[in-house]
Amino acid sequence: YDAAAAAAASATAAHAPPQIDTFLQNNSHSYSSVLRRYSDFLWLYERLHKERAGAIVPPLPEKQAVARFSPEFVEERRKHLELFLRRVVLNEELNDAECLMVFLRGEDGEFQRAKALADKMDGSAHSVDLSGSGLGNVTMGGAGAFNLTPKNTNSLKKWFSEAKTSMSGALVQSPDDDLFDEIERYIEALHVQMKRVSNQSTALVKKGREIANALFEFGLAFHQLGQSEGEALGSKLELVGATADKVSAMAAKFSELERLHLEEPFKDYLKIIHAVKLALGRRHDKRVSYTALL
């Protein structure tokens, strides 16, 4: 996948959003065309979560175990990856992230070194030495997990008491907590309603496919019946079969349009809602981790 070319194409298109033009103008001095695999997009997605914790990171297309190399799947995957990249570029909280810059500009060797360095930093950047507090290292892993290790066994009781208090007590408060609580309630309710609409749209598309298949079978049956009858009646029966075939093709085409313009958008909305929930969850995890260290 040509990642930089996708960003450029979106900027030079006839109706390109002006935000992408601004992004390229601010980063045009080192433009390059690079090739990226799905695993590289997955790395970018995960790095954006780490570098910009709390920001809403657009969803990636899901992995697929079968039919991965069919032309239809490859094209569908390309479109979704391009949509992901455009959304990242348009997001002011994400479009200046270091991982995005190296993703768009880095040649293969440079990009692999950047990935290795980022992975190495992940293993050490969250390790904090709290000397003099009776604790050794406090390591915060993903999703706000933390591991508190006592420096020596003599201070175990004191350490456990302090750690228990910080983890079980009230979380650190901020002026925006009420706003975020309201957002969380709204997102949860929206997810339930959107899930219901998405399921109904999927059922509608499925029903359309079933109707198209049933019409095809109906036409085939009449075609075979016409072949078993005399010429006068048989031709009329085959005409009914041919008409059913045409209606079947129309129904299949309409069902595909429903999938593209109804089912898929609702699925995408659900993924975006999930991205918002991830961002809210990471904010909560950071509050838990921060409270535990007080």
Tab-separated table of N, CA, C and O in Angstrom, residues 169-259:
chain	number	residue	atom	x	y	z
A	169	GLY	N	-9.051	3.878	46.928
A	169	GLY	CA	-9.672	5.139	47.285
A	169	GLY	C	-10.269	5.832	46.075
A	169	GLY	O	-10.264	5.321	44.954
A	170	ALA	N	-10.811	7.018	46.298
A	170	ALA	CA	-11.412	7.786	45.207
A	170	ALA	C	-10.349	8.191	44.198
A	170	ALA	O	-9.210	8.477	44.550
A	171	LEU	N	-10.746	8.208	42.924
A	171	LEU	CA	-9.812	8.603	41.878
A	171	LEU	C	-9.565	10.104	41.923
A	171	LEU	O	-10.382	10.872	42.441
A	172	VAL	N	-8.437	10.500	41.363
A	172	VAL	CA	-8.128	11.914	41.265
A	172	VAL	C	-9.212	12.608	40.445
A	172	VAL	O	-9.616	12.128	39.394
A	173	GLN	N	-9.684	13.717	40.952
A	173	GLN	CA	-10.767	14.436	40.302
A	173	GLN	C	-10.221	15.569	39.427
A	173	GLN	O	-9.126	16.077	39.659
A	174	SER	N	-11.008	15.944	38.413
A	174	SER	CA	-10.661	17.074	37.562
A	174	SER	C	-11.947	17.812	37.211
A	174	SER	O	-13.045	17.235	37.287
A	175	PRO	N	-11.857	19.078	36.814
A	175	PRO	CA	-13.069	19.846	36.490
A	175	PRO	C	-13.877	19.265	35.335
A	175	PRO	O	-15.060	19.569	35.191
A	176	ASP	N	-13.253	18.433	34.504
A	176	ASP	CA	-13.940	17.900	33.325
A	176	ASP	C	-14.612	16.554	33.573
A	176	ASP	O	-15.187	15.977	32.642
A	177	ASP	N	-14.534	16.036	34.796
A	177	ASP	CA	-15.065	14.697	35.064
A	177	ASP	C	-16.556	14.597	34.765
A	177	ASP	O	-17.020	13.610	34.186
A	178	ASP	N	-17.334	15.602	35.174
A	178	ASP	CA	-18.783	15.555	34.925
A	178	ASP	C	-19.079	15.524	33.432
A	178	ASP	O	-19.980	14.799	32.982
A	179	LEU	N	-18.317	16.306	32.665
A	179	LEU	CA	-18.508	16.315	31.220
A	179	LEU	C	-18.205	14.951	30.619
A	179	LEU	O	-18.969	14.437	29.788
A	180	PHE	N	-17.107	14.339	31.051
A	180	PHE	CA	-16.737	13.033	30.510
A	180	PHE	C	-17.727	11.956	30.945
A	180	PHE	O	-18.004	11.021	30.182
A	181	ASP	N	-18.267	12.063	32.155
A	181	ASP	CA	-19.291	11.104	32.593
A	181	ASP	C	-20.528	11.207	31.706
A	181	ASP	O	-21.122	10.192	31.333
A	182	GLU	N	-20.904	12.432	31.377
A	182	GLU	CA	-22.054	12.632	30.491
A	182	GLU	C	-21.777	12.074	29.098
A	182	GLU	O	-22.656	11.451	28.479
A	183	ILE	N	-20.557	12.271	28.604
A	183	ILE	CA	-20.176	11.737	27.292
A	183	ILE	C	-20.234	10.210	27.312
A	183	ILE	O	-20.719	9.578	26.362
A	184	GLU	N	-19.729	9.610	28.383
A	184	GLU	CA	-19.738	8.150	28.478
A	184	GLU	C	-21.161	7.608	28.448
A	184	GLU	O	-21.447	6.601	27.781
A	185	ARG	N	-22.059	8.247	29.185
A	185	ARG	CA	-23.455	7.783	29.181
A	185	ARG	C	-24.067	7.915	27.792
A	185	ARG	O	-24.806	7.026	27.328
A	186	TYR	N	-23.767	9.018	27.129
A	186	TYR	CA	-24.294	9.220	25.776
A	186	TYR	C	-23.756	8.167	24.810
A	186	TYR	O	-24.505	7.599	24.007
A	187	ILE	N	-22.449	7.904	24.897
A	187	ILE	CA	-21.822	6.938	23.993
A	187	ILE	C	-22.378	5.535	24.222
A	187	ILE	O	-22.622	4.779	23.268
A	188	GLU	N	-22.599	5.176	25.484
A	188	GLU	CA	-23.151	3.857	25.776
A	188	GLU	C	-24.557	3.719	25.191
A	188	GLU	O	-24.889	2.695	24.587
A	189	ALA	N	-25.373	4.749	25.374
A	189	ALA	CA	-26.730	4.697	24.819
A	189	ALA	C	-26.703	4.695	23.303
A	189	ALA	O	-27.468	3.965	22.646
A	190	LEU	N	-25.805	5.498	22.721
A	190	LEU	CA	-25.686	5.549	21.260
A	190	LEU	C	-25.245	4.206	20.707
A	190	LEU	O	-25.730	3.764	19.656
A	191	HIS	N	-24.339	3.540	21.414
A	191	HIS	CA	-23.844	2.232	20.957
A	191	HIS	C	-24.982	1.217	20.899
A	191	HIS	O	-25.095	0.442	19.936
A	192	VAL	N	-25.835	1.221	21.923
A	192	VAL	CA	-26.955	0.278	21.946
A	192	VAL	C	-27.896	0.529	20.767
A	192	VAL	O	-28.299	-0.407	20.062
A	193	GLN	N	-28.248	1.792	20.545
A	193	GLN	CA	-29.167	2.118	19.468
A	193	GLN	C	-28.556	1.863	18.098
A	193	GLN	O	-29.216	1.331	17.193
A	194	MET	N	-27.275	2.237	17.932
A	194	MET	CA	-26.617	2.041	16.647
A	194	MET	C	-26.426	0.562	16.346
A	194	MET	O	-26.519	0.133	15.188
A	195	LYS	N	-26.168	-0.228	17.375
A	195	LYS	CA	-26.032	-1.666	17.192
A	195	LYS	C	-27.336	-2.263	16.692
A	195	LYS	O	-27.346	-3.127	15.804
A	196	ARG	N	-28.451	-1.776	17.248
A	196	ARG	CA	-29.758	-2.276	16.815
A	196	ARG	C	-30.017	-1.925	15.347
A	196	ARG	O	-30.482	-2.766	14.565
A	197	VAL	N	-29.731	-0.680	14.975
A	197	VAL	CA	-29.932	-0.260	13.588
A	197	VAL	C	-29.010	-1.044	12.659
A	197	VAL	O	-29.412	-1.466	11.563
A	198	SER	N	-27.764	-1.251	13.084
A	198	SER	CA	-26.804	-1.999	12.262
A	198	SER	C	-27.280	-3.428	12.043
A	198	SER	O	-27.184	-3.962	10.924
A	199	ASN	N	-27.784	-4.056	13.087
A	199	ASN	CA	-28.276	-5.434	12.953
A	199	ASN	C	-29.454	-5.496	11.986
A	199	ASN	O	-29.566	-6.438	11.184
A	200	GLN	N	-30.333	-4.496	12.047
A	200	GLN	CA	-31.479	-4.485	11.149
A	200	GLN	C	-31.059	-4.257	9.701
A	200	GLN	O	-31.629	-4.844	8.779
A	201	SER	N	-30.067	-3.393	9.499
A	201	SER	CA	-29.578	-3.170	8.133
A	201	SER	C	-28.913	-4.420	7.583
A	201	SER	O	-29.069	-4.745	6.401
A	202	THR	N	-28.187	-5.137	8.432
A	202	THR	CA	-27.587	-6.402	8.004
A	202	THR	C	-28.661	-7.425	7.641
A	202	THR	O	-28.539	-8.147	6.639
A	203	ALA	N	-29.713	-7.470	8.454
A	203	ALA	CA	-30.815	-8.395	8.161
A	203	ALA	C	-31.505	-8.023	6.855
A	203	ALA	O	-31.910	-8.902	6.081
A	204	LEU	N	-31.642	-6.716	6.606
A	204	LEU	CA	-32.272	-6.263	5.366
A	204	LEU	C	-31.449	-6.673	4.153
A	204	LEU	O	-31.994	-7.151	3.145
A	205	VAL	N	-30.141	-6.503	4.223
A	205	VAL	CA	-29.259	-6.893	3.123
A	205	VAL	C	-29.318	-8.408	2.915
A	205	VAL	O	-29.374	-8.901	1.777
A	206	LYS	N	-29.320	-9.148	3.999
A	206	LYS	CA	-29.410	-10.613	3.905
A	206	LYS	C	-30.706	-11.043	3.243
A	206	LYS	O	-30.721	-11.947	2.397
A	207	LYS	N	-31.796	-10.371	3.629
A	207	LYS	CA	-33.097	-10.706	3.036
A	207	LYS	C	-33.091	-10.407	1.528
A	207	LYS	O	-33.644	-11.180	0.734
A	208	GLY	N	-32.453	-9.296	1.144
A	208	GLY	CA	-32.360	-8.975	-0.279
A	208	GLY	C	-31.592	-10.025	-1.056
A	208	GLY	O	-31.974	-10.379	-2.189
A	209	ARG	N	-30.516	-10.531	-0.478
A	209	ARG	CA	-29.760	-11.601	-1.144
A	209	ARG	C	-30.590	-12.865	-1.269
A	209	ARG	O	-30.536	-13.565	-2.286
A	210	GLU	N	-31.340	-13.174	-0.213
A	210	GLU	CA	-32.177	-14.372	-0.252
A	210	GLU	C	-33.245	-14.251	-1.333
A	210	GLU	O	-33.550	-15.232	-2.034
A	211	ILE	N	-33.828	-13.060	-1.476
A	211	ILE	CA	-34.833	-12.836	-2.524
A	211	ILE	C	-34.213	-12.997	-3.906
A	211	ILE	O	-34.799	-13.616	-4.807
A	212	ALA	N	-32.998	-12.459	-4.075
A	212	ALA	CA	-32.308	-12.584	-5.361
A	212	ALA	C	-32.036	-14.047	-5.684
A	212	ALA	O	-32.248	-14.495	-6.830
A	213	ASN	N	-31.594	-14.820	-4.705
A	213	ASN	CA	-31.332	-16.249	-4.930
A	213	ASN	C	-32.624	-17.013	-5.206
A	213	ASN	O	-32.659	-17.914	-6.068
A	214	ALA	N	-33.677	-16.644	-4.479
A	214	ALA	CA	-34.957	-17.323	-4.694
A	214	ALA	C	-35.498	-17.048	-6.093
A	214	ALA	O	-36.030	-17.948	-6.758
A	215	LEU	N	-35.352	-15.819	-6.560
A	215	LEU	CA	-35.793	-15.488	-7.921
A	215	LEU	C	-34.971	-16.243	-8.960
A	215	LEU	O	-35.509	-16.667	-9.997
A	216	PHE	N	-33.672	-16.407	-8.692
A	216	PHE	CA	-32.841	-17.174	-9.625
A	216	PHE	C	-33.318	-18.626	-9.710
A	216	PHE	O	-33.438	-19.194	-10.805
A	217	GLU	N	-33.572	-19.232	-8.537
A	217	GLU	CA	-34.059	-20.614	-8.515
A	217	GLU	C	-35.436	-20.717	-9.172
A	217	GLU	O	-35.730	-21.686	-9.869
A	218	PHE	N	-36.263	-19.706	-8.939
A	218	PHE	CA	-37.594	-19.667	-9.560
A	218	PHE	C	-37.468	-19.635	-11.082
A	218	PHE	O	-38.161	-20.369	-11.808
A	219	GLY	N	-36.586	-18.786	-11.591
A	219	GLY	CA	-36.382	-18.702	-13.033
A	219	GLY	C	-35.818	-19.980	-13.606
A	219	GLY	O	-36.210	-20.409	-14.708
A	220	LEU	N	-34.879	-20.600	-12.885
A	220	LEU	CA	-34.297	-21.858	-13.350
A	220	LEU	C	-35.355	-22.951	-13.445
A	220	LEU	O	-35.381	-23.736	-14.416
A	221	ALA	N	-36.237	-23.008	-12.463
A	221	ALA	CA	-37.289	-24.023	-12.474
A	221	ALA	C	-38.222	-23.837	-13.674
A	221	ALA	O	-38.603	-24.808	-14.344
A	222	PHE	N	-38.579	-22.595	-13.966
A	222	PHE	CA	-39.446	-22.342	-15.116
A	222	PHE	C	-38.721	-22.630	-16.424
A	222	PHE	O	-39.334	-23.099	-17.403
A	223	HIS	N	-37.433	-22.351	-16.480
A	223	HIS	CA	-36.663	-22.641	-17.689
A	223	HIS	C	-36.625	-24.141	-17.954
A	223	HIS	O	-36.822	-24.590	-19.103
A	224	GLN	N	-36.417	-24.925	-16.907
A	224	GLN	CA	-36.390	-26.383	-17.061
A	224	GLN	C	-37.771	-26.921	-17.406
A	224	GLN	O	-37.906	-27.871	-18.194
A	225	LEU	N	-38.798	-26.320	-16.808
A	225	LEU	CA	-40.158	-26.746	-17.118
A	225	LEU	C	-40.490	-26.450	-18.574
A	225	LEU	O	-41.124	-27.265	-19.274
A	226	GLY	N	-40.067	-25.289	-19.060
A	226	GLY	CA	-40.324	-24.939	-20.450
A	226	GLY	C	-39.653	-25.888	-21.418
A	226	GLY	O	-40.199	-26.202	-22.486
A	227	GLN	N	-38.472	-26.379	-21.083
A	227	GLN	CA	-37.766	-27.329	-21.949
A	227	GLN	C	-38.470	-28.677	-22.025
A	227	GLN	O	-38.297	-29.432	-22.994
A	228	SER	N	-39.278	-28.983	-20.998
A	228	SER	CA	-39.968	-30.290	-20.993
A	228	SER	C	-41.332	-30.228	-21.662
A	228	SER	O	-41.978	-31.275	-21.851
A	229	GLU	N	-41.794	-29.035	-22.008
A	229	GLU	CA	-43.104	-28.873	-22.637
A	229	GLU	C	-42.961	-28.673	-24.146
A	229	GLU	O	-41.851	-28.584	-24.678
A	230	GLY	N	-44.097	-28.571	-24.781
A	230	GLY	CA	-44.107	-28.357	-26.218
A	230	GLY	C	-43.586	-26.972	-26.564
A	230	GLY	O	-43.404	-26.104	-25.703
A	231	GLU	N	-43.396	-26.745	-27.865
A	231	GLU	CA	-42.750	-25.506	-28.308
A	231	GLU	C	-43.557	-24.272	-27.935
A	231	GLU	O	-42.990	-23.289	-27.441
A	232	ALA	N	-44.880	-24.287	-28.125
A	232	ALA	CA	-45.704	-23.102	-27.843
A	232	ALA	C	-45.699	-22.770	-26.358
A	232	ALA	O	-45.385	-21.651	-25.942
A	233	LEU	N	-46.090	-23.774	-25.546
A	233	LEU	CA	-46.131	-23.537	-24.088
A	233	LEU	C	-44.725	-23.396	-23.520
A	233	LEU	O	-44.481	-22.564	-22.641
A	234	GLY	N	-43.808	-24.205	-24.049
A	234	GLY	CA	-42.441	-24.188	-23.525
A	234	GLY	C	-41.781	-22.834	-23.677
A	234	GLY	O	-41.069	-22.361	-22.777
A	235	SER	N	-42.000	-22.176	-24.810
A	235	SER	CA	-41.383	-20.877	-25.029
A	235	SER	C	-41.914	-19.838	-24.046
A	235	SER	O	-41.174	-18.962	-23.571
A	236	LYS	N	-43.225	-19.934	-23.734
A	236	LYS	CA	-43.815	-19.000	-22.776
A	236	LYS	C	-43.239	-19.217	-21.374
A	236	LYS	O	-42.936	-18.253	-20.643
A	237	LEU	N	-43.097	-20.511	-21.012
A	237	LEU	CA	-42.535	-20.824	-19.699
A	237	LEU	C	-41.079	-20.361	-19.594
A	237	LEU	O	-40.651	-19.842	-18.557
A	238	GLU	N	-40.320	-20.546	-20.646
A	238	GLU	CA	-38.919	-20.108	-20.633
A	238	GLU	C	-38.819	-18.596	-20.577
A	238	GLU	O	-37.890	-18.035	-19.999
A	239	LEU	N	-39.802	-17.914	-21.163
A	239	LEU	CA	-39.823	-16.454	-21.091
A	239	LEU	C	-40.038	-15.993	-19.647
A	239	LEU	O	-39.424	-15.027	-19.197
A	240	VAL	N	-40.929	-16.712	-18.924
A	240	VAL	CA	-41.117	-16.395	-17.496
A	240	VAL	C	-39.814	-16.611	-16.743
A	240	VAL	O	-39.425	-15.804	-15.883
A	241	GLY	N	-39.119	-17.711	-17.075
A	241	GLY	CA	-37.838	-17.992	-16.421
A	241	GLY	C	-36.814	-16.912	-16.701
A	241	GLY	O	-36.077	-16.485	-15.795
A	242	ALA	N	-36.745	-16.448	-17.949
A	242	ALA	CA	-35.783	-15.406	-18.318
A	242	ALA	C	-36.104	-14.094	-17.598
A	242	ALA	O	-35.202	-13.377	-17.146
A	243	THR	N	-37.406	-13.798	-17.473
A	243	THR	CA	-37.809	-12.579	-16.759
A	243	THR	C	-37.417	-12.670	-15.286
A	243	THR	O	-36.935	-11.691	-14.691
A	244	ALA	N	-37.618	-13.855	-14.702
A	244	ALA	CA	-37.233	-14.053	-13.301
A	244	ALA	C	-35.719	-13.886	-13.130
A	244	ALA	O	-35.258	-13.339	-12.118
A	245	ASP	N	-34.934	-14.337	-14.104
A	245	ASP	CA	-33.477	-14.165	-14.050
A	245	ASP	C	-33.101	-12.680	-14.043
A	245	ASP	O	-32.203	-12.252	-13.300
A	246	LYS	N	-33.774	-11.888	-14.873
A	246	LYS	CA	-33.480	-10.452	-14.927
A	246	LYS	C	-33.828	-9.773	-13.599
A	246	LYS	O	-33.063	-8.947	-13.087
A	247	VAL	N	-34.990	-10.142	-13.054
A	247	VAL	CA	-35.386	-9.566	-11.767
A	247	VAL	C	-34.416	-9.995	-10.672
A	247	VAL	O	-34.083	-9.220	-9.771
A	248	SER	N	-33.937	-11.238	-10.752
A	248	SER	CA	-32.957	-11.736	-9.786
A	248	SER	C	-31.668	-10.924	-9.837
A	248	SER	O	-31.109	-10.561	-8.801
A	249	ALA	N	-31.202	-10.633	-11.057
A	249	ALA	CA	-29.977	-9.835	-11.202
A	249	ALA	C	-30.184	-8.430	-10.654
A	249	ALA	O	-29.290	-7.863	-10.003
A	250	MET	N	-31.351	-7.856	-10.904
A	250	MET	CA	-31.648	-6.521	-10.377
A	250	MET	C	-31.689	-6.533	-8.850
A	250	MET	O	-31.170	-5.621	-8.186
A	251	ALA	N	-32.295	-7.583	-8.283
A	251	ALA	CA	-32.383	-7.695	-6.825
A	251	ALA	C	-30.989	-7.858	-6.208
A	251	ALA	O	-30.696	-7.287	-5.151
A	252	ALA	N	-30.129	-8.635	-6.870
A	252	ALA	CA	-28.767	-8.822	-6.367
A	252	ALA	C	-27.978	-7.520	-6.407
A	252	ALA	O	-27.235	-7.194	-5.470
A	253	LYS	N	-28.155	-6.768	-7.492
A	253	LYS	CA	-27.472	-5.478	-7.609
A	253	LYS	C	-27.946	-4.502	-6.547
A	253	LYS	O	-27.153	-3.795	-5.915
A	254	PHE	N	-29.248	-4.473	-6.323
A	254	PHE	CA	-29.805	-3.573	-5.310
A	254	PHE	C	-29.344	-3.984	-3.917
A	254	PHE	O	-29.054	-3.127	-3.061
A	255	SER	N	-29.253	-5.285	-3.672
A	255	SER	CA	-28.777	-5.773	-2.382
A	255	SER	C	-27.333	-5.357	-2.133
A	255	SER	O	-26.962	-5.001	-1.011
A	256	GLU	N	-26.524	-5.393	-3.179
A	256	GLU	CA	-25.130	-4.967	-3.045
A	256	GLU	C	-25.044	-3.476	-2.759
A	256	GLU	O	-24.198	-3.039	-1.955
A	257	LEU	N	-25.908	-2.688	-3.400
A	257	LEU	CA	-25.939	-1.248	-3.110
A	257	LEU	C	-26.349	-0.991	-1.664
A	257	LEU	O	-25.810	-0.084	-1.006
A	258	GLU	N	-27.295	-1.772	-1.176
A	258	GLU	CA	-27.703	-1.649	0.228
A	258	GLU	C	-26.534	-1.987	1.155
A	258	GLU	O	-26.353	-1.338	2.198
A	259	ARG	N	-25.745	-2.975	0.781
A	259	ARG	CA	-24.591	-3.337	1.611
A	259	ARG	C	-23.576	-2.204	1.663
A	259	ARG	O	-23.054	-1.861	2.734
